[in-house]
Short mmCIF file of C-alpha atoms in Angstrom, two decimals:
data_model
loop_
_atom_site.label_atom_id
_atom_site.label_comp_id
_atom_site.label_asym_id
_atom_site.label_seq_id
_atom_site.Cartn_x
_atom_site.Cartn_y
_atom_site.Cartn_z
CA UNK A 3 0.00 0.00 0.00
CA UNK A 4 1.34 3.20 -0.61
CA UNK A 5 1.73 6.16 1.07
CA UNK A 6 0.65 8.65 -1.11
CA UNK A 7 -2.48 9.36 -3.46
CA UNK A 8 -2.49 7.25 -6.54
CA UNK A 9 -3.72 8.24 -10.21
CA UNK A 10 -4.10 6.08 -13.02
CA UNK A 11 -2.35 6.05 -16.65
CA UNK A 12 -1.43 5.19 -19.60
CA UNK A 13 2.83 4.71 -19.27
CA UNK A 14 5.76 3.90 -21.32
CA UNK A 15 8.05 1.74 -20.05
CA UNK A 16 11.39 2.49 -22.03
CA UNK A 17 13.00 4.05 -25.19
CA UNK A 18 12.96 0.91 -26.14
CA UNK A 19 9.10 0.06 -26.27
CA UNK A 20 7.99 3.57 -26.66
CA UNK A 21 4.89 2.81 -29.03
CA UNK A 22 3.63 0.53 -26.05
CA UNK A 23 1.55 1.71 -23.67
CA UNK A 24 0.30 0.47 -20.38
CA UNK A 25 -2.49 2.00 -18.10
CA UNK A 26 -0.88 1.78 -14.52
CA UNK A 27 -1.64 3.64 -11.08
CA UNK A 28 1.11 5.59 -10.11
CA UNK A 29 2.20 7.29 -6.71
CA UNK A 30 1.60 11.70 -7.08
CA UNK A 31 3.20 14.52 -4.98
CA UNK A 32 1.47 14.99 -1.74
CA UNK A 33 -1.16 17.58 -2.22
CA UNK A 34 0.31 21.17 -1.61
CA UNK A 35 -1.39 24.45 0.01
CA UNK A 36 -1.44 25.75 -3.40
CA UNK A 37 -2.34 22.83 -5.69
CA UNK A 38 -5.43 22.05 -8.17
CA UNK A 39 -6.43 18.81 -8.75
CA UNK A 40 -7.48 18.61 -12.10
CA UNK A 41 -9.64 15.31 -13.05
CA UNK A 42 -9.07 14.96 -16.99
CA UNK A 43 -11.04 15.40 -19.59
CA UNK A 44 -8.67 15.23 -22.82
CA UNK A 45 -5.01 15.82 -23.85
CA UNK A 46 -3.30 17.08 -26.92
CA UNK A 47 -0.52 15.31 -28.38
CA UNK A 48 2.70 17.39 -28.59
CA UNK A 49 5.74 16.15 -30.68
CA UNK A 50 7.41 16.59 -27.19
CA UNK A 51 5.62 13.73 -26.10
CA UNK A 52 7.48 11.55 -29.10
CA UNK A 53 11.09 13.08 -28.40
CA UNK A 54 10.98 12.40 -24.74
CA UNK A 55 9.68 8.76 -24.59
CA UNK A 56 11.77 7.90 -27.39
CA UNK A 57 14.83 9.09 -25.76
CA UNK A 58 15.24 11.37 -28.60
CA UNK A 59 15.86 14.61 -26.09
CA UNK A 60 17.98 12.08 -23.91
CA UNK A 61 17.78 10.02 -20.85
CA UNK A 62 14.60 9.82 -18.83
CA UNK A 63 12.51 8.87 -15.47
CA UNK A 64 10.36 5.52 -16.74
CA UNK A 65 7.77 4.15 -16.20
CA UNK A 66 6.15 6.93 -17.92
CA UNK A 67 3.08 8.94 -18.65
CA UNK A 68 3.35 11.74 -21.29
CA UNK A 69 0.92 14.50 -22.15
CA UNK A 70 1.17 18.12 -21.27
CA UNK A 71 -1.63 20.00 -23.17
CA UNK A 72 -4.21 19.33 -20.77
CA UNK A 73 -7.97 20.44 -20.22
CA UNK A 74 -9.97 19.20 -17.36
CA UNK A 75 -12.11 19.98 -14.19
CA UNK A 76 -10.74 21.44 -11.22
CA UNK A 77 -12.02 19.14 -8.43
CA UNK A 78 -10.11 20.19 -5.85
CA UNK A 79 -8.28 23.42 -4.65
CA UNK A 80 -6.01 23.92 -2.35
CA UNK A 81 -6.47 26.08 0.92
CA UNK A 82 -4.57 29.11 -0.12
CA UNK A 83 -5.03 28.78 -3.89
CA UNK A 84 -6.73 31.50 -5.38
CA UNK A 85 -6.46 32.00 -8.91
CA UNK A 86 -9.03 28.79 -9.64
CA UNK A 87 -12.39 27.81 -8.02
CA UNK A 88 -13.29 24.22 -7.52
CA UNK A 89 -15.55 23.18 -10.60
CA UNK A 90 -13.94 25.58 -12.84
CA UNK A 91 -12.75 24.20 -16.41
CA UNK A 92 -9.26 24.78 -16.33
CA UNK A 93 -6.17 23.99 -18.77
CA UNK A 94 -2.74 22.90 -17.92
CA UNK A 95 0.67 23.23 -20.06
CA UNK A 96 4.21 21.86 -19.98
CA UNK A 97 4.94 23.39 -17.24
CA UNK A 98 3.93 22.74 -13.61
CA UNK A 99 6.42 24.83 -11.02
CA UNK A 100 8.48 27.08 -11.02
CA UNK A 101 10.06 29.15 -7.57
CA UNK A 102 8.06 32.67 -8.51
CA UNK A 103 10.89 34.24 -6.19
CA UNK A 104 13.65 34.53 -9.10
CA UNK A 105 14.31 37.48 -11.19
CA UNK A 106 12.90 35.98 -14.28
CA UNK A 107 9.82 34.42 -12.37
CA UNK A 108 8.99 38.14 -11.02
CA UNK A 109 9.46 39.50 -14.52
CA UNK A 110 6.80 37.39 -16.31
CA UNK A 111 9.45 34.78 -17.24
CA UNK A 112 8.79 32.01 -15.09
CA UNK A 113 9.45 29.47 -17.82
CA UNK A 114 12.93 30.47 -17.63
CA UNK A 115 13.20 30.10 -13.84
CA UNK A 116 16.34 28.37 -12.97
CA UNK A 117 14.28 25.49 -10.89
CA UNK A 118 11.13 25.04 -13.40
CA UNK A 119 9.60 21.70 -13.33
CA UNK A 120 8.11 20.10 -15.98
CA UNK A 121 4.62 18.90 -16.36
CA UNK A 122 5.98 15.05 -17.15
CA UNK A 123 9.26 13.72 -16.56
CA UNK A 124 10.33 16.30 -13.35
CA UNK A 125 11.59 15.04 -10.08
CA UNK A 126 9.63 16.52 -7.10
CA UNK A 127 12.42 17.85 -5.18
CA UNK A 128 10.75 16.85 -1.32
CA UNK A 129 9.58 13.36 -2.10
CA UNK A 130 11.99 12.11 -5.31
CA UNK A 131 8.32 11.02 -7.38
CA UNK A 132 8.23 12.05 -11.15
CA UNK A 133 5.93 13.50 -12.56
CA UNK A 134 3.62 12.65 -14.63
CA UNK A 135 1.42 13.88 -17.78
CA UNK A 136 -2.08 14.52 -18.91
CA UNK A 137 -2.42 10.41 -20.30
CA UNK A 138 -4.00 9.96 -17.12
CA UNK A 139 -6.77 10.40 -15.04
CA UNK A 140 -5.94 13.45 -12.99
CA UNK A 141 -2.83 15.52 -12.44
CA UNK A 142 -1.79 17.68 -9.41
CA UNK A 143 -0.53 21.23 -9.96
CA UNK A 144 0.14 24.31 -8.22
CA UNK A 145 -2.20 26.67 -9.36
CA UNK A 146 -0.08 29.56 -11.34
CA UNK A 147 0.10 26.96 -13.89
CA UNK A 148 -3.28 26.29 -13.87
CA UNK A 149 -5.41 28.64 -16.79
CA UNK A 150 -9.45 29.12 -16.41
CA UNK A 151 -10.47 28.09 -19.96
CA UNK A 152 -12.81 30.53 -21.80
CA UNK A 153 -16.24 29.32 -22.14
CA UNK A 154 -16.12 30.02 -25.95
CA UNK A 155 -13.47 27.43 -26.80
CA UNK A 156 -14.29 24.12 -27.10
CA UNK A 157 -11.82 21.93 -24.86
CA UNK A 158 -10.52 19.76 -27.76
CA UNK A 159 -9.61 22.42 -29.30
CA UNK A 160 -8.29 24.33 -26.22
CA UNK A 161 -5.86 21.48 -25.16
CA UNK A 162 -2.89 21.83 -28.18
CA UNK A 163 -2.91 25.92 -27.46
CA UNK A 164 -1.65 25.29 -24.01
CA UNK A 165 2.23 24.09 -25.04
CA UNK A 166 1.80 24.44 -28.67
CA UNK A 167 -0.21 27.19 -29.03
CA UNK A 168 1.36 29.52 -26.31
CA UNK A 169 4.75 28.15 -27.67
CA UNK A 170 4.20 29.91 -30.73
CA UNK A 171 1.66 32.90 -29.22
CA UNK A 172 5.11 34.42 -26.62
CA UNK A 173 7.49 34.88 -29.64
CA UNK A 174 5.19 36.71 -31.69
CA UNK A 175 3.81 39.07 -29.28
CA UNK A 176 7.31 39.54 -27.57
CA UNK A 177 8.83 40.38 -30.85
CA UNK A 178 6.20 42.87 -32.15
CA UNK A 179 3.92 41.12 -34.30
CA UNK A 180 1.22 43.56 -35.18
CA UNK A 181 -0.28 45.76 -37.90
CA UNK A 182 2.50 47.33 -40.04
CA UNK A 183 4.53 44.20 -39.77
CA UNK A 184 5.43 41.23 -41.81
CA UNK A 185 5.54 37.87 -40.37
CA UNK A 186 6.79 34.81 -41.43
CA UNK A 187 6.76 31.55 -40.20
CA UNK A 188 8.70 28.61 -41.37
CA UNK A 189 7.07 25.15 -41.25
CA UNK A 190 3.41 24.39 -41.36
CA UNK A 191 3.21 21.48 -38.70
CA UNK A 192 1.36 21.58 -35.62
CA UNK A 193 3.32 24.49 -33.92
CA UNK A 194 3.10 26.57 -37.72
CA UNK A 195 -0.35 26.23 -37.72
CA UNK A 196 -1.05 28.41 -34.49
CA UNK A 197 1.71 30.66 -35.29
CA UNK A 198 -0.03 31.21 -38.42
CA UNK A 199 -3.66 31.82 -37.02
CA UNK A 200 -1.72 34.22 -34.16
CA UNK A 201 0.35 36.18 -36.41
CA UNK A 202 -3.42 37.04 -38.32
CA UNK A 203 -4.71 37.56 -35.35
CA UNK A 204 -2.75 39.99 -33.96
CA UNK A 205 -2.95 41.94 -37.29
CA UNK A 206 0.31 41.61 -39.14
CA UNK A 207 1.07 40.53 -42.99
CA UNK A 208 1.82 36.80 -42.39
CA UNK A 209 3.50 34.65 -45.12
CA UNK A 210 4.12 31.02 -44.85
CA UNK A 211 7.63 29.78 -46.16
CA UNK A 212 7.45 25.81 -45.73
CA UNK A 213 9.91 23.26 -48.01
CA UNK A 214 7.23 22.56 -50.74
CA UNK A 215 3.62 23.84 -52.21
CA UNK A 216 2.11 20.78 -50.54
CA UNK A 217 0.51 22.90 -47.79
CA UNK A 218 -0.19 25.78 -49.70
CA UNK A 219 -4.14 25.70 -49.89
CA UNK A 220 -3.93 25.25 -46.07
CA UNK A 221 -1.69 27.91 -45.03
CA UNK A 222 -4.30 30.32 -47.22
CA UNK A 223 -7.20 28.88 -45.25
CA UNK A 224 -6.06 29.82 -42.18
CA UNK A 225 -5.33 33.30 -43.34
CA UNK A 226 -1.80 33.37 -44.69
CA UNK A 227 -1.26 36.71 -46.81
CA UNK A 228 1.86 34.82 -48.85
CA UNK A 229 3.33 31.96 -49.00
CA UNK A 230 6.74 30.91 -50.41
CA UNK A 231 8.36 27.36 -51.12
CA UNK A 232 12.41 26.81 -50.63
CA UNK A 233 12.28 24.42 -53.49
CA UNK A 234 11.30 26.93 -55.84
CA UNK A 235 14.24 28.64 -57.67
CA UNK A 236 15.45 32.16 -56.23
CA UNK A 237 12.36 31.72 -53.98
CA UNK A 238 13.58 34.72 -51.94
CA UNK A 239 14.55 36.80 -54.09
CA UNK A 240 11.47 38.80 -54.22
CA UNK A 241 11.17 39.35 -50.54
CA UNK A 242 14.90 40.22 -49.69
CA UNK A 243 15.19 42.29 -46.70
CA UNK A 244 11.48 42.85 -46.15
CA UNK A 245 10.62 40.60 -43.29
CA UNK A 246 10.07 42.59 -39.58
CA UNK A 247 9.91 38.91 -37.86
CA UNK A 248 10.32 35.01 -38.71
CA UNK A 249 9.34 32.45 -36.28
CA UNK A 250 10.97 29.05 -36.84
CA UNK A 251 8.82 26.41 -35.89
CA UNK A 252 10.33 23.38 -38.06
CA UNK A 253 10.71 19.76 -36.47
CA UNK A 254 13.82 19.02 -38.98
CA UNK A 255 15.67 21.55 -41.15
CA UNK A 256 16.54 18.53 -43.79
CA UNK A 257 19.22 17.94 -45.71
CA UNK A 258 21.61 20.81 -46.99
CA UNK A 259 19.44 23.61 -44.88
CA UNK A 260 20.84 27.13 -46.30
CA UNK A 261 19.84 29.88 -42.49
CA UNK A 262 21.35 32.71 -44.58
CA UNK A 263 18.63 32.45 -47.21
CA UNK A 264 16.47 33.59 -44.62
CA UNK A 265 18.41 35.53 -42.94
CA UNK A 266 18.48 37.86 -45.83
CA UNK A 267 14.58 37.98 -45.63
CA UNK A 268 14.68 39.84 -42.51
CA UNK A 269 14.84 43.81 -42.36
CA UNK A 270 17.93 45.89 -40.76
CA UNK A 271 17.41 44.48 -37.22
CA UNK A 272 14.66 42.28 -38.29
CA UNK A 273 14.23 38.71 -36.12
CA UNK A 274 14.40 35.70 -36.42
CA UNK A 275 13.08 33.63 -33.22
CA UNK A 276 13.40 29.74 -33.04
CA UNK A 277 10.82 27.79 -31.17
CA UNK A 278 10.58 24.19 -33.22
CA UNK A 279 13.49 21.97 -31.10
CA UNK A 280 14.45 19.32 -34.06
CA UNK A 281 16.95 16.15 -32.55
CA UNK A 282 20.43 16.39 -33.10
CA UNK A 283 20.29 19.63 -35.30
CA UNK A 284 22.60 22.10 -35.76
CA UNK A 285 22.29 25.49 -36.68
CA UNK A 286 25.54 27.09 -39.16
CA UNK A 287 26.15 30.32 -38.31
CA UNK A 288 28.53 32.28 -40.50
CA UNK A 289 28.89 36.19 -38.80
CA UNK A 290 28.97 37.18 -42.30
CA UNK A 291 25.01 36.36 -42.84
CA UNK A 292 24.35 38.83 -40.13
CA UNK A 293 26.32 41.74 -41.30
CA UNK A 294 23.98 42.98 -44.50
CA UNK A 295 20.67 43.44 -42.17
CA UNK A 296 22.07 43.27 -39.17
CA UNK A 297 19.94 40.56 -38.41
CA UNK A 298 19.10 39.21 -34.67
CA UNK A 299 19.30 35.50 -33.73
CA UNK A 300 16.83 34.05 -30.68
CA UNK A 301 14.81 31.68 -29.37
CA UNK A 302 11.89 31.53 -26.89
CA UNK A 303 10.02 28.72 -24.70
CA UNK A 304 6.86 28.21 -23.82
CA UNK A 305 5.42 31.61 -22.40
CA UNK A 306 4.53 33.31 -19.06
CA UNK A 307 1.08 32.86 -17.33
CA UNK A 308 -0.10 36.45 -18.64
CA UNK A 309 0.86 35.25 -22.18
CA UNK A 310 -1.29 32.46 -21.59
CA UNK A 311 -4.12 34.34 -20.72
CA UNK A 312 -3.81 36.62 -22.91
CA UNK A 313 -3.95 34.47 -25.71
CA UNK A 314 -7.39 32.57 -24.64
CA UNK A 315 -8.90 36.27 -24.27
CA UNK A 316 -7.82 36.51 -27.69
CA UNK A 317 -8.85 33.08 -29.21
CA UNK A 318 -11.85 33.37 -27.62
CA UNK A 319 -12.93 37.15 -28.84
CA UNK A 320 -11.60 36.06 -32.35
CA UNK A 321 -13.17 32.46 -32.53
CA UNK A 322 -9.82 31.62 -33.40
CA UNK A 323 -10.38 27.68 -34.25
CA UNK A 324 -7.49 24.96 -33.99
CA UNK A 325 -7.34 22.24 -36.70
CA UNK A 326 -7.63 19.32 -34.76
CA UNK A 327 -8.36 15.99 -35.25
CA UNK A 328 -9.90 14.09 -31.91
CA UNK A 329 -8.84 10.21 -30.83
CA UNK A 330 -10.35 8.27 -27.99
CA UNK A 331 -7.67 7.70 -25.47
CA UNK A 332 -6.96 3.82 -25.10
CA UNK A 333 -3.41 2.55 -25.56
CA UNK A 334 -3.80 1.25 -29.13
CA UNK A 335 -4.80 4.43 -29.89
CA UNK A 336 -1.93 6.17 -28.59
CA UNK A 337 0.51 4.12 -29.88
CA UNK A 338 -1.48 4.20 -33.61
CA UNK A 339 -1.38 8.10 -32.48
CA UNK A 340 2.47 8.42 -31.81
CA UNK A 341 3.22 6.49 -34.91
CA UNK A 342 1.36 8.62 -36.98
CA UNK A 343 2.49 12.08 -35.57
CA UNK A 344 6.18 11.06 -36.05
CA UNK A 345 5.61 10.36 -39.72
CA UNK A 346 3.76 14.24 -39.71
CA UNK A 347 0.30 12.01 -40.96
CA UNK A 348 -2.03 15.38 -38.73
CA UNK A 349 -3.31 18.11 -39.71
CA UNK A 350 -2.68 19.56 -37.72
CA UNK A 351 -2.85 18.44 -33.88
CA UNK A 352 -4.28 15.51 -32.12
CA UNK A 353 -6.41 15.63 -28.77
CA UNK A 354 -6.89 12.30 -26.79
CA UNK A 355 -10.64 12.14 -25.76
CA UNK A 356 -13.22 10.19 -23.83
CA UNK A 357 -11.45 9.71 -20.55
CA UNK A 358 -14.70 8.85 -18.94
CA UNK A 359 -14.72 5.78 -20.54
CA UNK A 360 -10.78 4.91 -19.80
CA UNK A 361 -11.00 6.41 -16.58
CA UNK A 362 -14.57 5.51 -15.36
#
């Protein structure tokens, strides 16, 4: 018998055997003056999910449950927790802790706070458990990282906007995107797609640049002003040095990936912010690319819990609508589910549903 509260979920038990998936109880962190308990009611899939239980981002804490885009009913609050009522439909992101005392966490970057947890995959610093993801019935989580979810968003669609969606949302707002500006945004995938319906959103010209015209017709659906493809010949060459911002959001640069052809998009001073994290790439950085615009290099992760808000006030007022596709949570259908989101066969995120019939 242990002696701490037990959840149940669906685990992976090594690198090894990551397309296998077994529902288990598991032990959770002993529930804190400040916690939510937050009873499940479906789960986006992030590519995260395949790079960490794949030991494709390196070694990890198994057995294993995954998930961290996460939309459910707060069932329980904690005594001093006041950002979330008890009943309240709440979301939950790839983040779960962080120290709020820091520098950054006092500056509205708590995702860069030196001791951040993780929403999966953390160690609990008192009690040595790991944490563990939204595959499950319930998770436990103190209650800055815990978002009220607009009544005007569905929760399917909800669940990929809280790691993909604000993942894409921080760098653009951070960075200027607005009226007067032109955006682009490299790769149409599942992080793409949102920076693509933000970037409109928000009000700025927003072009597409992605390696082919296979996505084309999509990227004008969801309001793309341009698109260009890298295959074509001199396919920058009209749009030299006319670029305020580009957000990289690409899962694999391929083979032969040329940065100073975009580079030399990007206006004097003009950005370009990476958020996609591919395995094993690298990045060639000559200083000479930099010199003609005088070009900025970045990155960004995640975003703060203002950001977060922020962006469901504005998804909500906007009807800003995800393109997702919905799976009943089993495991065979997470494991058909992993296999197919490493081979890039969504368009363009998938939420796990129907807990109340895994997790009766």
């Amino acid at each position: 018998m242990s002696k701490y509260d037990q959840y149940e979920g669906f685990q992976v038990n090594s690198p090894q055997t990551w397309t296998q998936f077994h529902k288990n109880k598991f032990d959770t962190k002993p529930f804190g003056d400040y916690d939510v308990e937050v009873k499940v009611e479906c789960c986006g899939v992030c590519s995260s999910d395949i790079h960490t239980i794949s030991g494709g981002w390196g070694e990890q804490h198994f057995p294993l449950a995954v998930g961290h885009e996460i939309v459910g009913k707060a069932v329980r609050v904690g005594p001093k927790v006041t950002l979330i009522k008890e009943g309240e439909r709440v979301g939950v992101g790839a983040q779960s802790w962080s120290c709020l005392e820091c520098r950054q966490c006092k500056n509205d970057n708590e995702t860069y706070c030196a001791k951040q947890l993780d929403t999966y995959g953390a160690v609990w610093p008192d009690t040595g458990l790991i944490s563990q993801g939204g595959y499950s019935s319930h998770v436990r989580t103190h209650e800055h990282w815990v978002f009220p979810i607009p009544d005007a968003i569905p929760s399917h669609l909800a669940a990929p906007m809280l790691c993909a969606g604000i993942t894409s949302y921080s760098p653009l707002v951070r960075n200027g995107a607005g009226p007067g500006k032109k955006v682009g945004v490299v790769g149409l995938g599942g992080l793409g797609h949102y920076g693509v319906l933000f970037a409109k959103a928000l009000g700025a010209e927003t072009w597409v640049i992605s390696r082919s015209h296979s996505k084309e017709a999509d990227a004008k659906e969801m309001g793309a002003d341009g698109y260009l493809a890298s295959q074509d010949k001199n396919w920058n060459k009209d749009h030299l040095m006319t670029f305020d911002l580009i957000i990289s959001t690409a899962s694999s640069f391929g083979e032969g990936f040329d940065l100073s052809a975009y580079l030399a998009l990007l206006d004097v001073h003009g950005k370009w912010i990476s958020v996609g994290l591919p395995e094993e790439a690298t990045l060639n950085i000559r200083p000479q690319d930099l010199n003609g615009n005088g070009c900025l290099i970045g990155a960004s992760h995640l975003g703060s819990r203002r950001e977060m808000l922020d962006m469901l006030k504005l998804t909500a007022e906007k009807g800003i609508k995800s393109w997702v596709e919905t799976v009943p949570i089993s495991a065979e259908n997470l494991s058909k589910t992993m296999q197919r989101l490493q081979k890039y066969d969504v368009r363009y995120r998938f939420t796990m549903t129907d807990y109340d019939k895994a997790f009766p």
